Structures are given as C-alpha cells and as structure tokens.
Short mmCIF file of C-alpha atoms in Angstrom, two decimals:
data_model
loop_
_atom_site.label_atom_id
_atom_site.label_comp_id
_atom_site.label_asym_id
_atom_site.label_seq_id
_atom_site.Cartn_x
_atom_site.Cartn_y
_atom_site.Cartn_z
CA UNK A 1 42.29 53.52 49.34
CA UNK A 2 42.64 51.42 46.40
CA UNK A 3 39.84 51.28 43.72
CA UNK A 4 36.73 52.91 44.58
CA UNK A 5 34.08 54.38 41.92
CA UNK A 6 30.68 55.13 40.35
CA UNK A 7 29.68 51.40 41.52
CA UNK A 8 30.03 52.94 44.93
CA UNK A 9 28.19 55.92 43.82
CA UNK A 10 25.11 54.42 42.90
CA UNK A 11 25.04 51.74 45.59
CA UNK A 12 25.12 54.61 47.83
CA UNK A 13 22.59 56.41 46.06
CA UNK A 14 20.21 52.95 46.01
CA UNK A 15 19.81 53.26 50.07
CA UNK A 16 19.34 57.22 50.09
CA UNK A 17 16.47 56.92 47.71
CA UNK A 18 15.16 53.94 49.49
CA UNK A 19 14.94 56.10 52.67
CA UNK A 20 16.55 52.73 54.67
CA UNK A 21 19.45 54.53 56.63
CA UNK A 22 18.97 52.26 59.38
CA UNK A 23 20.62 48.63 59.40
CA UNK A 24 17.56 47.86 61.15
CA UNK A 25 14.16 48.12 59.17
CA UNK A 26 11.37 46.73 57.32
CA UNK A 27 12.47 48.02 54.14
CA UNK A 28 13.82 46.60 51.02
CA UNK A 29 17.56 47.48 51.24
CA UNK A 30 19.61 45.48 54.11
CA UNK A 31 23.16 45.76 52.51
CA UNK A 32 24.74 45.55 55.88
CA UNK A 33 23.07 41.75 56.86
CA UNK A 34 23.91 41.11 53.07
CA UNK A 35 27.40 42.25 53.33
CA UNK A 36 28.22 39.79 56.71
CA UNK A 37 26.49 36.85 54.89
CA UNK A 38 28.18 37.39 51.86
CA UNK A 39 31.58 37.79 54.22
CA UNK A 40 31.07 35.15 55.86
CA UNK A 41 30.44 32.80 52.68
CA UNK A 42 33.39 34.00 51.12
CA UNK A 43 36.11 33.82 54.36
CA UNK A 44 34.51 30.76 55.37
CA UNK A 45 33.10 31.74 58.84
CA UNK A 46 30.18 31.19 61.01
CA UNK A 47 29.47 34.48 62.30
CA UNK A 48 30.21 37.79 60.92
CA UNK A 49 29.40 41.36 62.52
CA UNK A 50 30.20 44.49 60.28
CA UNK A 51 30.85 47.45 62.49
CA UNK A 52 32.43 50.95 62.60
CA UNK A 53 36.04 50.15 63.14
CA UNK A 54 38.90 47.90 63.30
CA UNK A 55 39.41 48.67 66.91
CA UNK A 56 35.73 48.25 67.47
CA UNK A 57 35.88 45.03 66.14
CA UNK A 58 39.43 44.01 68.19
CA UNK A 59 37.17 44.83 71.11
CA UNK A 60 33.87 43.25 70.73
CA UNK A 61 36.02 40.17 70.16
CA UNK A 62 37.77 40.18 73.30
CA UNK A 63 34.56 40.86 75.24
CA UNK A 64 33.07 37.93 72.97
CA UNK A 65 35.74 36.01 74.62
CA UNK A 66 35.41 36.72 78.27
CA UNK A 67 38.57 38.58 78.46
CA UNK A 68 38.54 41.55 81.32
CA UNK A 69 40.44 42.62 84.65
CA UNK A 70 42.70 40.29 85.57
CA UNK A 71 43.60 38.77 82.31
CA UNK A 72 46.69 39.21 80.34
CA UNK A 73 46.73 39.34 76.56
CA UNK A 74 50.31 39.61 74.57
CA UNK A 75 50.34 41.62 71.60
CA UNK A 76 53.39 42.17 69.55
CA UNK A 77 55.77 45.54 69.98
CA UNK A 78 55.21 46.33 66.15
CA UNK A 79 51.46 47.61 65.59
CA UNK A 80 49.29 50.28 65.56
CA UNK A 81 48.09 51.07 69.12
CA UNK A 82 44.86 50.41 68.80
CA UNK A 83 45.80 46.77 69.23
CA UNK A 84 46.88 47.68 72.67
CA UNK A 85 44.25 50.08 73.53
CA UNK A 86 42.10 47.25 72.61
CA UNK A 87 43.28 45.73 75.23
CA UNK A 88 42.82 47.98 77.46
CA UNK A 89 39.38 49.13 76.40
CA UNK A 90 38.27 45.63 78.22
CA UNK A 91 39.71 46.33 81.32
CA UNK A 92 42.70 43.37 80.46
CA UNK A 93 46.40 44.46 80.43
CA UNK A 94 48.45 44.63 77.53
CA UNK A 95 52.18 42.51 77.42
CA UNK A 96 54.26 43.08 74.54
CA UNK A 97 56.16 41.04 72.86
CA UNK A 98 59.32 40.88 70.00
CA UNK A 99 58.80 40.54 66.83
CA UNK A 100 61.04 38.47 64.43
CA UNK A 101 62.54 39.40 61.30
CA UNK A 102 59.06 38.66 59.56
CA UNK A 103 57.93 41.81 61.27
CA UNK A 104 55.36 39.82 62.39
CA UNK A 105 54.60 38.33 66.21
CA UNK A 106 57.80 36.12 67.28
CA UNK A 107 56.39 32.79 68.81
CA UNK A 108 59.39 32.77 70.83
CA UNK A 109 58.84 35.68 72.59
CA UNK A 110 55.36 35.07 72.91
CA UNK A 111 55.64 31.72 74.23
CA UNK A 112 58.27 33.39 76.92
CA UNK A 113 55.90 36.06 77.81
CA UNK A 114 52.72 33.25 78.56
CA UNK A 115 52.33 33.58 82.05
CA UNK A 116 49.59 31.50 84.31
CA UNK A 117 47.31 35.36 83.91
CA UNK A 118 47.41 34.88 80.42
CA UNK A 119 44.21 34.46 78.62
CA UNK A 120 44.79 35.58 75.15
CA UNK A 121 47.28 36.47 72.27
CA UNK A 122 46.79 39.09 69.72
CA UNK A 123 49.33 38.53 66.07
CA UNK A 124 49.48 40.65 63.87
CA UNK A 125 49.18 40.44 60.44
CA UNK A 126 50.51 44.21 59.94
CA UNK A 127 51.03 45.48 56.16
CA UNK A 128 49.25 42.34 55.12
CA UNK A 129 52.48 40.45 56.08
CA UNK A 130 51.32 36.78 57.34
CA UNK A 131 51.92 35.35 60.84
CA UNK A 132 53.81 32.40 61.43
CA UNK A 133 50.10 30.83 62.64
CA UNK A 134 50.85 27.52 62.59
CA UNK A 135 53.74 27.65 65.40
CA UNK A 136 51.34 30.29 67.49
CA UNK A 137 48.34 27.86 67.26
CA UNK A 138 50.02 25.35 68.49
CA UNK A 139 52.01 27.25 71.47
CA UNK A 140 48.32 28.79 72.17
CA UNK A 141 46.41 25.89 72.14
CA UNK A 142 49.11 23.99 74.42
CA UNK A 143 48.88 26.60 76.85
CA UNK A 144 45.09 27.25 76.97
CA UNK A 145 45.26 30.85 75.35
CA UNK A 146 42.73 32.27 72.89
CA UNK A 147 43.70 33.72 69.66
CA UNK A 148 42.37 36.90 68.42
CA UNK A 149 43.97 37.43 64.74
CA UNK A 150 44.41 41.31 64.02
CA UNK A 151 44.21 41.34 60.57
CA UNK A 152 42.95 45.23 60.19
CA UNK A 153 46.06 45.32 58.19
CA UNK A 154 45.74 42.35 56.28
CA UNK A 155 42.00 42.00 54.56
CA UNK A 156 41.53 38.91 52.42
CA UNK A 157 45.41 37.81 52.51
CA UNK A 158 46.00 34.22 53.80
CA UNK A 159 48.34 31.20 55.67
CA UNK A 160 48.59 28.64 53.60
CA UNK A 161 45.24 28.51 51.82
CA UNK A 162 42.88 30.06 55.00
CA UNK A 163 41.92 33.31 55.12
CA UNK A 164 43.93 35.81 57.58
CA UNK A 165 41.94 36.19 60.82
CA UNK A 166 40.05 33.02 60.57
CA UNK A 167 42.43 30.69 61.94
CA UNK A 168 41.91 31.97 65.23
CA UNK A 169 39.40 32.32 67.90
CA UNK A 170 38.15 35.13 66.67
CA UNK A 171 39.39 37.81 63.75
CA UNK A 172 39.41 41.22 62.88
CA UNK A 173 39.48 43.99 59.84
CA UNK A 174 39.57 47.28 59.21
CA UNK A 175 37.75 49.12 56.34
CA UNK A 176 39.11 52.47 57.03
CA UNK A 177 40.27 54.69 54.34
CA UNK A 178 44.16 53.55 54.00
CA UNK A 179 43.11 49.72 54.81
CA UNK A 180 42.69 47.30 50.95
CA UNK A 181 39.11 47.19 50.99
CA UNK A 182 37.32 50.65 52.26
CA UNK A 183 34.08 52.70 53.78
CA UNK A 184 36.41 55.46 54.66
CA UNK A 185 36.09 53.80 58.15
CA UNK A 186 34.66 50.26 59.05
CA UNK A 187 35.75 47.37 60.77
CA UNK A 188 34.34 43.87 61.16
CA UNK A 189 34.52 40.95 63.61
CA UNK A 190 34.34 37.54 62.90
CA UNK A 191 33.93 33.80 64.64
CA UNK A 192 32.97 30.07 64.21
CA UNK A 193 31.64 30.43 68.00
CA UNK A 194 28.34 30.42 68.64
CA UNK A 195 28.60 31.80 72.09
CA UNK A 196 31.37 34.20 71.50
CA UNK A 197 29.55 35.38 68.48
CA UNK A 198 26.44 36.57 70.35
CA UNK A 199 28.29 38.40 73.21
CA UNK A 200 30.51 40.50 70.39
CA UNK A 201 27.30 41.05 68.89
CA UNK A 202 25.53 42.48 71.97
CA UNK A 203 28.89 44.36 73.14
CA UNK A 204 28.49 46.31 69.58
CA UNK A 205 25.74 47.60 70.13
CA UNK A 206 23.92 46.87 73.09
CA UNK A 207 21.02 49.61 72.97
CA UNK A 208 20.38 48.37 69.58
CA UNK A 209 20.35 44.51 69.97
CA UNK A 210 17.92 44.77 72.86
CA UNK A 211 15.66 47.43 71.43
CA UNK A 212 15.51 47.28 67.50
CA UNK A 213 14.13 44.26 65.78
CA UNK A 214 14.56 40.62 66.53
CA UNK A 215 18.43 40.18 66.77
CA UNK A 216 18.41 38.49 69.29
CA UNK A 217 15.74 35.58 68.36
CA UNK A 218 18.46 32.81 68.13
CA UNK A 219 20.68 34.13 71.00
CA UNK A 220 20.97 32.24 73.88
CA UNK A 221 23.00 34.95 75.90
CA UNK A 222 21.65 37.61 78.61
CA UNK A 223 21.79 41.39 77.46
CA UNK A 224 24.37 43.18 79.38
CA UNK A 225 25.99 46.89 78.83
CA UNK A 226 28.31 47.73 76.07
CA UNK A 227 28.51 50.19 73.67
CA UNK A 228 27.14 51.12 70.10
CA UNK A 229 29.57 50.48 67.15
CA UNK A 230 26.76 49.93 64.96
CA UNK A 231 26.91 51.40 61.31
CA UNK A 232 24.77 52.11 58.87
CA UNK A 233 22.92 50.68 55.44
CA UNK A 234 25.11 53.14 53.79
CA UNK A 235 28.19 51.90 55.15
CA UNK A 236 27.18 48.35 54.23
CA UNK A 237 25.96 49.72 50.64
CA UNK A 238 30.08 50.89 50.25
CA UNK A 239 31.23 47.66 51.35
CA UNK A 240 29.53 45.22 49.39
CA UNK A 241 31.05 46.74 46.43
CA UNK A 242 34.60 47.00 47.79
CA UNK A 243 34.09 43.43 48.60
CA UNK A 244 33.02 42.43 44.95
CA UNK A 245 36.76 44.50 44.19
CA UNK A 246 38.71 42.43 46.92
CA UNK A 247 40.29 39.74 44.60
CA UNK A 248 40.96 41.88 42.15
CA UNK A 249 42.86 44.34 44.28
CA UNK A 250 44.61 41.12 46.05
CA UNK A 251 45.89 39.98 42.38
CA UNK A 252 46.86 43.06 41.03
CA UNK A 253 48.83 44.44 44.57
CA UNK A 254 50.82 40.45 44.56
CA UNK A 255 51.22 40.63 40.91
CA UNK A 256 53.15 44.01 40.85
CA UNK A 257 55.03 43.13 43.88
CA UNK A 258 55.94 40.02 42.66
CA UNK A 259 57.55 42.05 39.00
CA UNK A 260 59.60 44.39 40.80
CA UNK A 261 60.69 41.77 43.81
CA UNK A 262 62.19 39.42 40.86
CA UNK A 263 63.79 42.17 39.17
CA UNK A 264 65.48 43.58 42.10
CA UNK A 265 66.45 40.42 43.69
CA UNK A 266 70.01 40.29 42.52
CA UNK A 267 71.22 43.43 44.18
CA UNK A 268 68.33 43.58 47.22
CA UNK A 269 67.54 41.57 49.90
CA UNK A 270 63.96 41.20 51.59
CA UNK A 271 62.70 40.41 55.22
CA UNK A 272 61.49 36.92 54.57
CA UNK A 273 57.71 35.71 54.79
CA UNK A 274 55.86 32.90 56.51
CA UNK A 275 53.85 32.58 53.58
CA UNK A 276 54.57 34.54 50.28
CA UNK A 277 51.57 33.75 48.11
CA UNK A 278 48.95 34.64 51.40
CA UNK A 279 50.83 38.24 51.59
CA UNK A 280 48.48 41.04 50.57
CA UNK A 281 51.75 42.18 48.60
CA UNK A 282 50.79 46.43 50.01
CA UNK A 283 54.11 46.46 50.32
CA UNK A 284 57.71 45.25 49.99
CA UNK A 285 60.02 44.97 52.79
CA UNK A 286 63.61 45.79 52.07
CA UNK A 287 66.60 44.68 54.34
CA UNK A 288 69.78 46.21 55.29
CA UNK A 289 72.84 45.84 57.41
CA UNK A 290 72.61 49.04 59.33
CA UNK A 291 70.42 52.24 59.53
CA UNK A 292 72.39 54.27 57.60
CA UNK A 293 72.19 52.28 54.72
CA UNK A 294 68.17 51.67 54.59
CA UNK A 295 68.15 55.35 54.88
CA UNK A 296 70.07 56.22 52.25
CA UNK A 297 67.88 53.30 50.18
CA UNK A 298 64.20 55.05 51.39
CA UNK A 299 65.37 58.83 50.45
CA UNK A 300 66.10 57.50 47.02
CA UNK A 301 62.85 54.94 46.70
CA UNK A 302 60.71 57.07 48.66
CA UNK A 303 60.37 54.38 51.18
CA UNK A 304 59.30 54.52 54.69
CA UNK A 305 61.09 52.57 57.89
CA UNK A 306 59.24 51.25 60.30
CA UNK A 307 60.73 52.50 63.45
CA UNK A 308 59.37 55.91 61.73
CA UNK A 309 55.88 55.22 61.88
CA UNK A 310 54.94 56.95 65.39
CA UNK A 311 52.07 54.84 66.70
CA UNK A 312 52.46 51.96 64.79
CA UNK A 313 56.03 51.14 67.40
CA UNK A 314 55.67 50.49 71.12
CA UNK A 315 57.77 53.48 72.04
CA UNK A 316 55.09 55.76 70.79
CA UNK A 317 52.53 54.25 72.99
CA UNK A 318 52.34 56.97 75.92
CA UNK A 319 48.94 55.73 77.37
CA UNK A 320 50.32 52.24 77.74
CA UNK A 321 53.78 52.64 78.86
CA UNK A 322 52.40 55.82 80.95
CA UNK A 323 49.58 53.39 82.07
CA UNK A 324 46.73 56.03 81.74
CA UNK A 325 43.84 53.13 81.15
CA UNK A 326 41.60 56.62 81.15
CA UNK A 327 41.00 59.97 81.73
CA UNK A 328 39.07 59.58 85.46
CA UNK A 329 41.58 57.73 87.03
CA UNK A 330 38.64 55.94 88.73
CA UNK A 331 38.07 53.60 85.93
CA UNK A 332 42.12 53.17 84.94
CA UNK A 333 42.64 49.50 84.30
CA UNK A 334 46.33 49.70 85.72
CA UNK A 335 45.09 50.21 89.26
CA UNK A 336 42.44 47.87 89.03
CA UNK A 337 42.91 45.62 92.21
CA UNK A 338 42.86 42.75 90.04
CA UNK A 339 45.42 44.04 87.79
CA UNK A 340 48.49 45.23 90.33
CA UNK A 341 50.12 42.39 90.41
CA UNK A 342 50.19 41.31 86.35
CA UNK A 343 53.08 41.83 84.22
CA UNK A 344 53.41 45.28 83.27
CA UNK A 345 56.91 46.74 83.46
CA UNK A 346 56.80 48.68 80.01
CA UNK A 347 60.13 50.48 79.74
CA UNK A 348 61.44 52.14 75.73
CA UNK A 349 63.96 49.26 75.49
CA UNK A 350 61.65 46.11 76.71
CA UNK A 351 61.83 45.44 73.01
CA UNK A 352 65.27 45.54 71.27
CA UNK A 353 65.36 43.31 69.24
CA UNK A 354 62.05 44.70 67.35
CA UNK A 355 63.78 48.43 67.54
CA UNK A 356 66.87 46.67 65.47
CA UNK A 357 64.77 45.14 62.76
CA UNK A 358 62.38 48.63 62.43
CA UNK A 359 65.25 50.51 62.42
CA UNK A 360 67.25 48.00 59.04
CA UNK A 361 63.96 47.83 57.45
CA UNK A 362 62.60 50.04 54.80
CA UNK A 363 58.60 49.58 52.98
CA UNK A 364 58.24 50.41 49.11
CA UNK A 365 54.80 50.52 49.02
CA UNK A 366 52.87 48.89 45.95
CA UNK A 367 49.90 50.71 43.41
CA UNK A 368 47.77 48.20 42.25
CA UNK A 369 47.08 50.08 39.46
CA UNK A 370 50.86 51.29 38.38
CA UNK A 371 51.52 50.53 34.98
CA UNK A 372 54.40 48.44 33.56
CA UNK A 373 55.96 51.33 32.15
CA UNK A 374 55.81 53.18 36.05
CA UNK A 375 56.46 49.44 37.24
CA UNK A 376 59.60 49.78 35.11
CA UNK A 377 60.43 53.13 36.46
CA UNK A 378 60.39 51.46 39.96
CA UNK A 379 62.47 48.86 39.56
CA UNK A 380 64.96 51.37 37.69
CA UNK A 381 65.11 53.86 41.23
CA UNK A 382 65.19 50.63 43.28
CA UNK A 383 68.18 49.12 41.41
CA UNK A 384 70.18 52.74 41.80
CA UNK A 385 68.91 52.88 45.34
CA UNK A 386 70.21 49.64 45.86
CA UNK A 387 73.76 50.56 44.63
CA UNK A 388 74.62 54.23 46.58
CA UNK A 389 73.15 51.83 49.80
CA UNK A 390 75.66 49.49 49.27
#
C-alpha cells in the first residue's frame, strides 16, 4: 500500500451513512458502477467488472473466454500461483513456460510450448515490469490463441502508450493491499468484447446477476452457474479514490526509480525492459554474474531475489506440479478424461533457464514517497553494495 488517507475515510463513511452497502440498490450511492465507468474511461475499455480479487478476475476472464477441460493455457514459470490456479479453477491445464531476462513471459518459449490444445496465453506483467506484447500478439494471433494480460502486478503501467492488460483479449488487476492502487483486497476484469464481457460478468456472480436488479437488460447470454465474487459499495467507495491517486503514485514510483537508476548506472547493471517509460517503476531489478554476488548486493541494499519469493516461482507450486486440481479428487482437473492426454509433465527443473535469471537477480524496491535526502541515502548503500559485490 502506497498512499491511502482521510479521502478514503470519508468516502467510506459517505456509503455507511447512506445505508447503500449493496452494489445493487435504489439508493443514491453506486460507487462501484461509478468506479468501472470511470475505469473504463480512463484505460480505454469497453467493459469493466470490479470484483473481489485479482484471481477472481484472472478467472471470470477465462470463463468469459470459453476456456475449460480440454484446453491448454501457457503461463510463464515466474508468477504468483494464482495465475496457475487460475487456470485450473476453469477446469483448463496449466503449461509453463521460461521467462527471459526481462523477467517477463519469453515469446520463445511460449511460441515452443503452443500446441494444437492450446487455447490461451497468460503474460505477465509481474512487479509492474512490461511484456514484450507486441512479439506475443503477434505469435498469438498467428496461432489462434487468446490473450489474457495478468497485470495484478502491474496497475496503470503501459506498452508503448496502451495501458497494461488492455492489449489483450481480456485483462486483469489486483487491488489487494501490497498491489499500487488498493481496497485491502479487490481485483477487476476488463474487455472490448461484448460477448466475453457478459459471460465474466455472470461467472462473478451468478446468484446476483440473475436475481438483483436489471444487469442483465442488455445481455444477450443465457444464465449459467458460477460463483459470487461480487463486492461491495464500500469497496467501490475505497477505489474510486485510489483511482483519483493512480497517476500520481505512477509518477512519483518512475520518478524515484529513474534518480537512483541514473546514479547507480556506472557501477550497476539492470535486467533490461521492453518498455522503460510503461514500467510501474515498484521496483528496480539489479543484475549479477552469479548468486553469490547478488547476495552479497541484497544483504547490503536490503533487496530481495526472486528465486526467494516462495509462491511467486514454479517450484513452489505443490498443487500444480503435485496435480491436486482439488480436494475431492472427483472434481480434479488432472484426471479429467479430457485432460489425460495434454501436456503436463511438470518436473522442478522444466524451467532452468528462469531458475538462472531468479537466482542473478536482486529487487530494490521503490517508496513513492522517499525523500531526496533518503533517495540520496539509497543510492549511497547501492553504490557500496555495488562495490563488496564486485
């Protein structure tokens, strides 16, 4: 969490004394329809569904997009495993993939893994680090596969002028408490298809959408089942505020990043970007030759490698490479008849190359809010880190 303040406070405070909890009313107060229009307005986007979670919202898309038993949908061996899970959650299988030295998806890998099962791809835009979307558009779209942009990670950065998670198919963000904009938790899902639009939108919150109000009055799609990750006015209260904050945060986080990256630049080296100015700048990403020498760096800085992160690394992910879709093995995706014969020989070294770059890679996260005389202070440890890593 980044900025967050009395302006939350009394938006809060508006939809308690209003007595509006509900999204769906007859009051005065709808800050959660206000928030998606508003959303979509400013990330250019069709459709917009604000919901409980990032992972609710990497669902709802790839039920949006037909995606289920049968399919297979690459994600990259570098994210939190709710990407995968996401996956899984739809009754699809999971294939992972390399990443490059970006830390981001490799379209190399990803274009090796496409098999004739493949339905849809999942980049990453983790630590607000841009995908190289322009080469995984184009290997998508040449082999008929449907891109859902994770960008729970990446709120408001960009790829060359468009807004992370709107390149895509379909997009989503997280609003949870470490994420740049926040509720605490959140998510949101968004589109510029009609059709997949209005089946994420049912999927959401399916008892809802068929019994409360008129949400579906445009919808030209049959109710079905799903489940309920529906939040509420005060949720949406939080978020229009923390929206109003975005840019600002954006600025300052690329801004401070930017000050200590050009002072350090002589002695350190970086992992390099597919698009500096779209970075959300959360974070640098420092490069070494070995693991002993980041290490050395990240006890100095106060860093934090990669391959460290538990969950956020496919060797962590014990459901997956385990393949326990669920607790009743009744309803576990990886015996699914129409899943035994797709691609899923997981194994803790499917992915070295990703392993090597974790492992040679160290974050300094950024404060949006640091000072130039603790900005100073930074760039002083990072310049003596730099030299006992040497």
């Amino acid at each position: 969490m980044f900025r967050i303040g009395q302006e939350e406070i009394d938006a809060v405070a508006r939809v308690i004394n209003s007595g509006d909890l509900f999204k769906i009313h007859g009051g005065e107060v709808h800050e959660v329809e206000r928030f998606q229009e508003r959303f979509q307005e400013k990330f250019g986007v069709n459709h917009a569904i604000l919901m409980t979670s990032g992972y609710g919202a990497l669902e709802s898309a790839l039920v949006g997009m037909g995606i289920g038993p049968g399919d297979e949908v690459i994600v990259p061996a570098y994210t939190y495993i709710a990407t995968a899970m996401a996956v899984v959650g739809v009754g699809a299988v999971p294939v992972i993939a390399e990443v490059n030295e970006t830390l981001t998806l490799d379209p190399e890998d990803f274009e090796r893994k496409i098999t004739p099962n493949t339905k849809a791809v999942i980049p990453v835009h983790i630590m607000g680090l841009p995908c190289e979307m322009d080469k995984i558009m184009e290997i998508a779209n040449k082999n008929n596969v449907l891109v859902l942009e994770d960008a729970c990670q990446a709120d408001g950065g960009s790829f060359k002028g468009k807004r992370l998670g709107t390149i895509g198919k379909t997009g989503a963000y997280s609003f949870n408490y470490f994420k740049i904009i926040t509720a605490g938790e959140g998510g949101a899902f968004v589109t510029n298809d009609k059709d997949v639009f209005e089946r994420a939108l049912i999927y959401h919150d399916s008892s809802a959408i068929a019994f409360f109000g008129n949400q579906l009055k445009e919808a030209d799609a049959d109710v079905f089942c799903g489940t309920e990750y529906r939040v509420s006015e005060i949720t949406g209260a939080i978020m229009n505020v923390q929206l109003d904050r975005l840019d600002g945060i954006l600025s300052d986080l690329r801004r401070v990043k930017k000050t200590i990256m050009d002072a350090v630049s002589d002695v350190c080296a970086f992992r390099p970007s597919n698009d500096i100015e779209g970075d959300c700048g959360t974070a640098i990403p420092f490069a070494f030759e070995s693991e002993e020498k980041a290490r050395k760096f990240s006890e100095k800085v106060g860093g934090v490698l990669p391959i460290d992160t538990g969950k956020h690394v496919y060797t962590w992910w014990a459901p997956i490479l385990e393949k326990k879709g669920s607790f009743n093995s009744k309803f576990n995706i990886f015996e699914l008849e129409a899943n035994k014969k797709l691609n899923v020989n997981y194994s803790l070294d499917m992915c070295p190359k990703t392993l090597d770059i974790l492992a040679k890679t160290v974050y300094f996260n950024i404060d949006p809010n640091a000072d130039d005389e603790r900005i100073a202070s930074q760039i002083k440890t990072i310049r003596e880190a730099a030299e006992l890593a040497k």
